[in-house]
XYZ file of C-alpha atoms in Angstrom:
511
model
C -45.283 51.606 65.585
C -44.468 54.790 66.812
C -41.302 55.782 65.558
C -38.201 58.203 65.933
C -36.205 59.133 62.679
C -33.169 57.889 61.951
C -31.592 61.227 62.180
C -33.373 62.370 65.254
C -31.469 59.501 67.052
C -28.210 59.997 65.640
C -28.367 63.603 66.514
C -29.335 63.281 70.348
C -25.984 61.451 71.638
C -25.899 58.122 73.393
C -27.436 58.929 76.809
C -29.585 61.167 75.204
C -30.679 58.753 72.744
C -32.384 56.538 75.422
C -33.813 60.118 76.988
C -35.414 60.632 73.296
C -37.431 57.407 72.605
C -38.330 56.873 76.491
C -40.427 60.161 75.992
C -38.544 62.560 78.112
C -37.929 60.777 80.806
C -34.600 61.260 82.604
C -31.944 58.138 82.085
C -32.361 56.290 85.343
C -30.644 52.405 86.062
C -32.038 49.934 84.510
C -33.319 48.052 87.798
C -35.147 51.580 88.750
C -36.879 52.465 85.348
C -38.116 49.502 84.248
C -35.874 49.380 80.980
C -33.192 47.143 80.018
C -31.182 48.716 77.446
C -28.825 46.057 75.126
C -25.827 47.460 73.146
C -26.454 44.625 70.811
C -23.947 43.482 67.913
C -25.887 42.735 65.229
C -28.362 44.585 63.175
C -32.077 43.225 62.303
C -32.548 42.837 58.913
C -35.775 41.370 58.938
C -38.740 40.779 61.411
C -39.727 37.536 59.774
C -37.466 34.401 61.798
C -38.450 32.008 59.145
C -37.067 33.173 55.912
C -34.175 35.083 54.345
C -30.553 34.898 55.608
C -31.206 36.669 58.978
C -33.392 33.314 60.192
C -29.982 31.454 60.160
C -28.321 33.779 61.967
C -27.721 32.238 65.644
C -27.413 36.152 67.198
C -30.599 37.723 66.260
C -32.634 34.650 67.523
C -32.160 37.024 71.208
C -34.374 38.971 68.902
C -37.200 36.860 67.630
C -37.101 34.661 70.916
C -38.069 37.692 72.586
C -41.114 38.245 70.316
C -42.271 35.431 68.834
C -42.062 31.789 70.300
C -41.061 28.665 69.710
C -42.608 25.044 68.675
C -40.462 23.947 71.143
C -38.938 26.060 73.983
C -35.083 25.723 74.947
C -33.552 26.477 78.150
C -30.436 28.345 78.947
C -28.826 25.123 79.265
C -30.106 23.782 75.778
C -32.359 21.715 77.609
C -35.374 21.277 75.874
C -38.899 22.481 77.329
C -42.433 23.000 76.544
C -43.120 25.822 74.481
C -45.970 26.360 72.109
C -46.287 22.490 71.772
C -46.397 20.669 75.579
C -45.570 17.325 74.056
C -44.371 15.284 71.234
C -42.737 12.752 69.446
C -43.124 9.982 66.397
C -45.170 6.921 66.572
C -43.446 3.489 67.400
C -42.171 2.561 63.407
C -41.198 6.617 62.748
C -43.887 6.950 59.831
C -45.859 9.758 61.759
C -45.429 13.116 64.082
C -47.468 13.823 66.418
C -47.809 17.404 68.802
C -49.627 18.433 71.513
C -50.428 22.521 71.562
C -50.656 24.695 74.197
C -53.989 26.221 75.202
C -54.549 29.545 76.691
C -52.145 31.038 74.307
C -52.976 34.648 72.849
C -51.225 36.457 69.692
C -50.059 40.510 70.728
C -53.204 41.748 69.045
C -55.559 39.870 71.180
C -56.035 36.890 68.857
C -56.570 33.533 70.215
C -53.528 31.079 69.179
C -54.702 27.773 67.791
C -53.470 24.463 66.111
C -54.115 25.496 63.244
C -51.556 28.303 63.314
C -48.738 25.734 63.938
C -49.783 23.375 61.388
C -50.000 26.870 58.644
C -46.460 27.471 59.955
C -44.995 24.345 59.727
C -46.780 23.711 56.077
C -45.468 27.083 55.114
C -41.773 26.349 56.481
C -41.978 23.144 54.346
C -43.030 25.317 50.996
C -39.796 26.149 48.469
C -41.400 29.570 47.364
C -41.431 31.023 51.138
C -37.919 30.914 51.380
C -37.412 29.259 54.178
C -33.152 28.144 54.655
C -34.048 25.177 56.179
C -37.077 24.388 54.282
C -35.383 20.579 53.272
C -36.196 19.730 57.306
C -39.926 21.189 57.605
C -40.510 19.252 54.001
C -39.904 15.905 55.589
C -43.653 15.843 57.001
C -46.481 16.546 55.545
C -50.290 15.886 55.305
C -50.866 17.635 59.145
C -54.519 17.007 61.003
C -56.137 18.737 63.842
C -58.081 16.889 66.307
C -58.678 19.043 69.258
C -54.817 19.859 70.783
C -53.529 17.406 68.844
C -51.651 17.516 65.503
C -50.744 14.459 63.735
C -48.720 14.192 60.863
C -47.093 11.696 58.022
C -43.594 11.399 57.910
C -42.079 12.071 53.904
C -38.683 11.414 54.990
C -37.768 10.476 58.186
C -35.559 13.253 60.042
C -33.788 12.700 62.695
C -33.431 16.272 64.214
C -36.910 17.368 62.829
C -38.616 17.604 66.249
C -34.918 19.824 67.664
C -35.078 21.864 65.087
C -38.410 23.157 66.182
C -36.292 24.927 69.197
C -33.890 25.942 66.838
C -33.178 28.117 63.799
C -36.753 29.141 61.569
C -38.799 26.834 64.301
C -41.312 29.715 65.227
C -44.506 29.701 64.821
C -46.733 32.861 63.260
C -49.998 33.719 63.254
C -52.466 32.371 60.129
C -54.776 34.608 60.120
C -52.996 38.116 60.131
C -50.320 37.383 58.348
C -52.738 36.013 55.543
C -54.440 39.264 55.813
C -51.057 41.549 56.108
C -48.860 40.153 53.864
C -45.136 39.713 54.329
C -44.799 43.683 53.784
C -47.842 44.131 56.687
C -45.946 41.896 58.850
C -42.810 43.583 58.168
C -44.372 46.933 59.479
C -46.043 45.570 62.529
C -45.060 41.948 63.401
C -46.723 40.005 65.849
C -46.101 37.116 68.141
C -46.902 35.235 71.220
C -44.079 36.202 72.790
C -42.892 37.460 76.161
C -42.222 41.197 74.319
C -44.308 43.355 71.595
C -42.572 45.354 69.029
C -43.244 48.837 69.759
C -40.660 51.183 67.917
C -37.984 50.115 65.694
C -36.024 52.426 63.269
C -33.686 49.921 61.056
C -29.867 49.906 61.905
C -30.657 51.940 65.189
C -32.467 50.838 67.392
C -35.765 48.439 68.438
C -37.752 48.742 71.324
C -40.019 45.603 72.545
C -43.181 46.460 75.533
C -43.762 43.424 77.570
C -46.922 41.283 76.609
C -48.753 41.783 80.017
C -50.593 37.871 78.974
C -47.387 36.309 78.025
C -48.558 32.372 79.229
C -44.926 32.099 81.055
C -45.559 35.706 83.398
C -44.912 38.682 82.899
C -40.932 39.542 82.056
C -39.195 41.482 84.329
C -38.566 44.575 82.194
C -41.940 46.714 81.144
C -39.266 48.028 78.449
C -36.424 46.474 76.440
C -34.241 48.347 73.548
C -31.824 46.173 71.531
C -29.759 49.602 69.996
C -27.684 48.324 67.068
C -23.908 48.975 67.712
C -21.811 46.345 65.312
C -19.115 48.308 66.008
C -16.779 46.973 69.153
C -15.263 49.960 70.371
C -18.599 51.436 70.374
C -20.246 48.806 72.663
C -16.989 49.425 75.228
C -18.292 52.998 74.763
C -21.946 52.127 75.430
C -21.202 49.787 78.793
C -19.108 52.218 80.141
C -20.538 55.505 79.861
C -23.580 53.688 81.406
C -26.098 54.555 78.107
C -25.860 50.894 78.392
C -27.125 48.408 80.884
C -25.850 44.883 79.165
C -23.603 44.257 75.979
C -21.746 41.411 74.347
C -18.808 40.296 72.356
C -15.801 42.810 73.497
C -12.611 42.252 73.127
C -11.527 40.229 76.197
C -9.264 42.874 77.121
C -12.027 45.206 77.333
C -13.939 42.162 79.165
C -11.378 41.795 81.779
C -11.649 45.335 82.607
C -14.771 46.429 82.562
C -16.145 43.295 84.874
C -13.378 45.116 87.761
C -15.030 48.237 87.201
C -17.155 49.561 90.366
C -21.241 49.241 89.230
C -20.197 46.713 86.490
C -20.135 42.817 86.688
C -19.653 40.685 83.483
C -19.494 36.561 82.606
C -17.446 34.697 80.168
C -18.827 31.068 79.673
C -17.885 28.407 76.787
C -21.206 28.552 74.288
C -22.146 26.475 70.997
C -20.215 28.355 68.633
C -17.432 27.505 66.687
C -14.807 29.468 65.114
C -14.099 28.275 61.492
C -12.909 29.072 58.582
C -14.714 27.199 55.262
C -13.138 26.308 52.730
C -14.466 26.330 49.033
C -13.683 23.698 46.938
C -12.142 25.966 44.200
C -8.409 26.909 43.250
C -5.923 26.398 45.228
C -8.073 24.764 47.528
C -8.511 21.583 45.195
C -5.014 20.684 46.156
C -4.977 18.498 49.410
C -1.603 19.480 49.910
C -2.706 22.717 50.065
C -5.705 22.682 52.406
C -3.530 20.725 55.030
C -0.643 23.267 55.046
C -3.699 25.731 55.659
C -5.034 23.844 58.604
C -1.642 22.427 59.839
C 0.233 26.171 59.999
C -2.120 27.876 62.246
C -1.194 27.688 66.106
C -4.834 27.624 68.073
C -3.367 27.629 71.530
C -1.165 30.679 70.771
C -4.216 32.684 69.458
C -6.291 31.885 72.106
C -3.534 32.807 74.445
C -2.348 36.037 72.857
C -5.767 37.464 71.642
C -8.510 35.953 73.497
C -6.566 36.563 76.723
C -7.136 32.513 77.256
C -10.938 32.613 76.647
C -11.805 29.617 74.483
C -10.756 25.932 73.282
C -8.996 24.777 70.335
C -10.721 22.087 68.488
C -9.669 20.112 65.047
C -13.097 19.606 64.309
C -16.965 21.077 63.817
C -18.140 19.703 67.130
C -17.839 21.404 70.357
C -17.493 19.201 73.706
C -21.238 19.655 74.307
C -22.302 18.055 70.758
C -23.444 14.572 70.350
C -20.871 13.642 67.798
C -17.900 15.115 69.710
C -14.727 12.685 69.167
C -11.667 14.293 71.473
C -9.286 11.887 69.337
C -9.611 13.156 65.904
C -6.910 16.099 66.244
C -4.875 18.282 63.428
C -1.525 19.307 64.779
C 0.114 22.461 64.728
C 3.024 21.383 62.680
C 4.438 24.064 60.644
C 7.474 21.943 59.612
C 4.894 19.508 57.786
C 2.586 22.365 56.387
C 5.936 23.267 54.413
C 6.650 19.659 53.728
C 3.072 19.510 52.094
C 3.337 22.960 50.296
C 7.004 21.818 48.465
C 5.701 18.337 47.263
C 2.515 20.555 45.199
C 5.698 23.507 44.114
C 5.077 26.154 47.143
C 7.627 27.859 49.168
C 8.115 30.611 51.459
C 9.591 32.350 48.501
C 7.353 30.960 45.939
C 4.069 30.851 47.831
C 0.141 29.941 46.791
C -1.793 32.969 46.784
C -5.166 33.177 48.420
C -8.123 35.417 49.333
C -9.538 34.848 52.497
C -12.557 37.116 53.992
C -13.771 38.046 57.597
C -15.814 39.614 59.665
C -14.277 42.392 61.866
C -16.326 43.145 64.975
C -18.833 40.597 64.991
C -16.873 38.086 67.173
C -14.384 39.329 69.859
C -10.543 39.719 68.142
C -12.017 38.061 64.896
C -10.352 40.594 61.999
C -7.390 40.219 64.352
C -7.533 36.231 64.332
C -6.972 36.116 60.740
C -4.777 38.726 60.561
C -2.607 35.980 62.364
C -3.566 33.272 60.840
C -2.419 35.209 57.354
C 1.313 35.675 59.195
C 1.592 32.244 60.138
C 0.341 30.937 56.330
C 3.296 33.254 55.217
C 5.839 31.793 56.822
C 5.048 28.109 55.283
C 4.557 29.400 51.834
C 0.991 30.674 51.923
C 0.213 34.167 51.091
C -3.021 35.287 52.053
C -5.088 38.659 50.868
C -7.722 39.349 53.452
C -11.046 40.937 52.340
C -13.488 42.467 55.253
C -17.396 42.185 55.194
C -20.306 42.319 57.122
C -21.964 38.818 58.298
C -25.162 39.514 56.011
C -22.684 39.775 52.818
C -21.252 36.484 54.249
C -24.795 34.624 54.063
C -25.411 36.338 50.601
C -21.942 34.853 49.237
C -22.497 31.271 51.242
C -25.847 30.724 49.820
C -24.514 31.605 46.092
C -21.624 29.487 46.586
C -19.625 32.527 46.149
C -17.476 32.541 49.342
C -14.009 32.035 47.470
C -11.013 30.326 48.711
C -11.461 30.754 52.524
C -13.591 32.522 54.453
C -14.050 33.267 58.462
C -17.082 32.274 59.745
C -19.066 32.062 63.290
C -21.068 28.451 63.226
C -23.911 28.124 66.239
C -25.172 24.797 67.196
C -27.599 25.091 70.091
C -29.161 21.929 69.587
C -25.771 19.748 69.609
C -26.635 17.423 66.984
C -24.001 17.051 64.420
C -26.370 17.190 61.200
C -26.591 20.821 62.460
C -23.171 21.442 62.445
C -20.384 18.817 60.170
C -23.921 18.410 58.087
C -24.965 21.336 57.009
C -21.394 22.846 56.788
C -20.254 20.109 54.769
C -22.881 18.417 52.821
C -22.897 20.132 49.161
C -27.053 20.159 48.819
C -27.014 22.202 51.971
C -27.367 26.301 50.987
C -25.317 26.780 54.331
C -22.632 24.525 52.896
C -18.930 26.098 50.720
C -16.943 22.817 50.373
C -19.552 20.714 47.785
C -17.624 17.275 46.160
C -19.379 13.904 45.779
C -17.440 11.886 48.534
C -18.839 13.907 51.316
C -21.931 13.950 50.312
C -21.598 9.855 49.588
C -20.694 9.583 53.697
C -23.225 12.096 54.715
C -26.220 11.477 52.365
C -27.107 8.070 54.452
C -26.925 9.615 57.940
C -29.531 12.350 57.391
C -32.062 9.106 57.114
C -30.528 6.590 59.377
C -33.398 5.780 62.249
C -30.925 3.609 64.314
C -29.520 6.804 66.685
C -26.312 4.712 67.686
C -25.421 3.611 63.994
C -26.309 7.104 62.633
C -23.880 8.642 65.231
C -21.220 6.230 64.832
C -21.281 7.184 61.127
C -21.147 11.040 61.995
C -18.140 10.654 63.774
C -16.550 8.155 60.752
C -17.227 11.092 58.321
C -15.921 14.100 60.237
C -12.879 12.066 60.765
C -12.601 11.521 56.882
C -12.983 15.347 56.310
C -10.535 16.306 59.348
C -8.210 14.418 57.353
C -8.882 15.525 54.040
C -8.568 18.959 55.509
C -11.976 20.237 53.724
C -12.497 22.940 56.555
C -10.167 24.752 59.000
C -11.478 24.487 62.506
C -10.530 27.060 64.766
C -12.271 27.367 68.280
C -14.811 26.966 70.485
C -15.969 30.474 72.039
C -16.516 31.844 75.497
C -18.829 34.535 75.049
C -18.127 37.853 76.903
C -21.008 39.276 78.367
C -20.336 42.802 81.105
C -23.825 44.550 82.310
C -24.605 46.526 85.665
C -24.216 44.977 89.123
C -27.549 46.514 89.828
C -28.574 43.306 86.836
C -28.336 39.441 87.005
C -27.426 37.525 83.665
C -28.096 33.980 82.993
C -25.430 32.904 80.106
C -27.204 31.310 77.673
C -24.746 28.624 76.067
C -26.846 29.293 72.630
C -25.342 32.741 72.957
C -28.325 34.217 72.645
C -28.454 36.934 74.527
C -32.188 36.831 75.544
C -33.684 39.836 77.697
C -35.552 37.152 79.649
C -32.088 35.662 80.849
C -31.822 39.124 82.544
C -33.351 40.471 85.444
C -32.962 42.790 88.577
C -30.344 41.665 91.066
């Protein structure tokens, strides 16, 4: 990959930036020059989307959707499609898979795609040593054969979300032979996929520029050029949008939002997406006490932080499941009742004047107003007798500390569910042999261990919604929000939200 030093860029300034890596040429719209240029939030730690803590990381699959494709494609709408796999399902009694793969299909170097690259993929995915996070889902089938376009498979364990999570977190498929032949490092320095972009440049923490794959099986995308340039910081996107270096960026403060999308060549969208705003809880001191953890959830006022900082952008919810999930009970609720949050915090020895002391870490620029969220949420714990340190980190120290079991008493955390089903959400939030779970005690995981098997789908739901009633109640994680994700780009674009919130440049085009 041809590529521009990391000091070069930061030297040329923003505008120039894009003048640098586009060879020269002058900066021109977006609709004109081909290029779509995203101000994008996160960085990319790693080019592989199956493994490490960067494959569970609902923003940067705008990233890897854009090179690589899925087993099974998802639409804007989390509809599920065709993708590298046209059809499939389980036979009648659930003991086998069986897929259908897509023909004509071509890897970026020229390659031909085959079965036998999804069935490497999947039997890698499954392996503990490859360090897959959700290897516990791909392990649940095994013993994969090829005959012709069709794979069949035996069922280990069956798993009810195994065929959704192929359009979801680590379900891409890579190619056998060259990454055999490369190595994790080779593939690190020159990745390849099937997908609708190539990787062409990338300098780490600055920027990545994608080509378009001219034999991409779903046409040609509208941009010949795409540059995701790394800008974590929120004031700095703001900067990026409106100064034009810019043509699309996400998750600004909806202050910011509301102006910007008035502004005269700008247009922007605010939809509800997948994600939740939580905060897990650990189940370590003070947390242990019930008392405690109910105070926590009962004190904080939802409607008034959505109100005051999120300008009215979002909905409260007492629970893990947005209104789009399957497991979505409206009736399970956890009042705002500050009175009773003191009531709790007196019978277990806590006062305003005499009050439980906590650490509680964030994120502060990764979701619009989130540092500022908990700042409030610390002044309203104060005033019912919990005082509240706040420590700031980046989300890849989060997914460090999660997976250790390391996160402390509280922490704030962004939880994406594109594929609704609550084993993706309450499960693997909640259920202690989950990595991506903090609060880990034996009568969760008594409630939840049944439902990851349970083939009856109205039983197995039914149970969902018993057990996240249980833990609302037990107040084993705080809740917060479900987002509306602010989006402003160029009126010379067109955006099609993406209720994933993945920001895909194929969900973009000219106007």
């Amino acid at each position: 990959m041809n590529k521009l030093t990391r000091r070069e860029a930061l030297s040329l300034g923003a505008a120039a930036f894009i003048t640098g890596i586009l060879a020269g040429r002058t900066p021109v719209e977006a609709a004109e020059a081909g290029t779509l240029t995203i101000a994008f939030n996160v960085n990319l730690p790693s080019f592989d989307p199956t493994t490490g803590p960067s494959a569970v990381n609902p923003t940067i699959q705008a990233i890897y959707r854009s090179v690589f494709d899925q087993y099974i494609g998802q639409g804007p709408d989390l509809k599920f499609q065709p993708g590298l796999l046209t059809a499939w399902g389980w036979n009648d009694d659930k003991t086998k898979v069986w897929m259908d793969v897509r023909e004509g299909v071509t890897w970026h170097d020229g390659s031909k795609f085959t079965p036998d690259d999804v069935v490497w993929s999947l039997e890698r995915a499954a392996k503990q040593d490859t360090g897959n996070p959700i290897q516990f889902i791909w392990s649940t089938a095994n013993n994969y054969k090829v005959e012709g376009n069709r794979i069949t498979g035996d069922v280990v364990r069956f798993e009810p979300t195994y065929f959704k999570w192929m359009a979801f977190l680590t379900g891409y498929v890579l190619p056998k032979d060259y990454y055999t032949k490369v190595g994790a490092q080779g593939f690190e320095k020159k990745p390849i996929g099937t997908g609708p972009y190539m990787v062409d440049a990338y300098e780490g923490n600055s920027y990545l520029r994608l080509k378009a794959n001219p034999n991409y099986f779903g046409g040609k995308p509208a941009f010949d050029t795409v540059i995701f340039k790394f800008v974590p910081d929120t004031t700095s996107r703001v900067a990026e949008i409106e100064s034009g270096s810019s043509d699309v960026t996400l998750e600004i403060p909806y202050e910011d939002f509301d102006r910007l999308k008035k502004k005269s060549g700008l247009a922007g969208v605010a939809t509800p997406i997948s994600d939740i705003g939580m905060i897990f809880i650990s189940n370590v001191d003070p947390m242990l006490d019930k008392n405690v953890r109910l105070a926590a959830n009962m004190a904080i006022d939802k409607e008034a932080i959505i109100k005051r900082l999120l300008r009215g952008y979002g909905k409260p919810l007492s629970t893990l499941e947005a209104p789009e999930y399957e497991a979505y009970d409206a009736s399970v609720k956890t009042p705002y009742d500050p009175e009773q949050a003191k009531k709790l915090l007196a019978a277990s020895g806590y006062s305003p004047e005499k009050p439980v002391k906590l650490t509680i870490k964030t994120t502060r620029g990764f979701k619009p107003k989130d540092y500022e969220m908990i700042q409030a949420i610390v002044g309203m714990w104060r005033k019912v007798g919990i005082e509240a340190e706040i420590e700031v980190y980046e989300i890849a120290k989060h997914y460090e500390l999660r997976a250790a079991h390391q996160l402390g008493p509280a922490a704030f955390y962004n939880w994406g569910n594109a594929i609704g089903d609550p084993t993706t959400s309450t499960g693997f939030a909640m259920f202690g042999p989950s990595p991506h779970s903090a609060w880990k005690t034996k009568d969760v995981d008594d409630m939840l261990g049944p439902l990851w098997v349970e083939k009856d789908e109205t039983k197995r739901i039914a149970g969902w919604k018993a057990a996240i009633k249980y833990i609302a109640e037990q107040g084993y994680v705080i809740p917060l929000l479900q987002y509306a994700q602010p989006i402003v780009y160029k009126s010379s674009l067109k955006v099609t939200p993406n209720v994933s919130g993945a920001l895909q440049p194929t969900l973009v085009s000219k106007a």
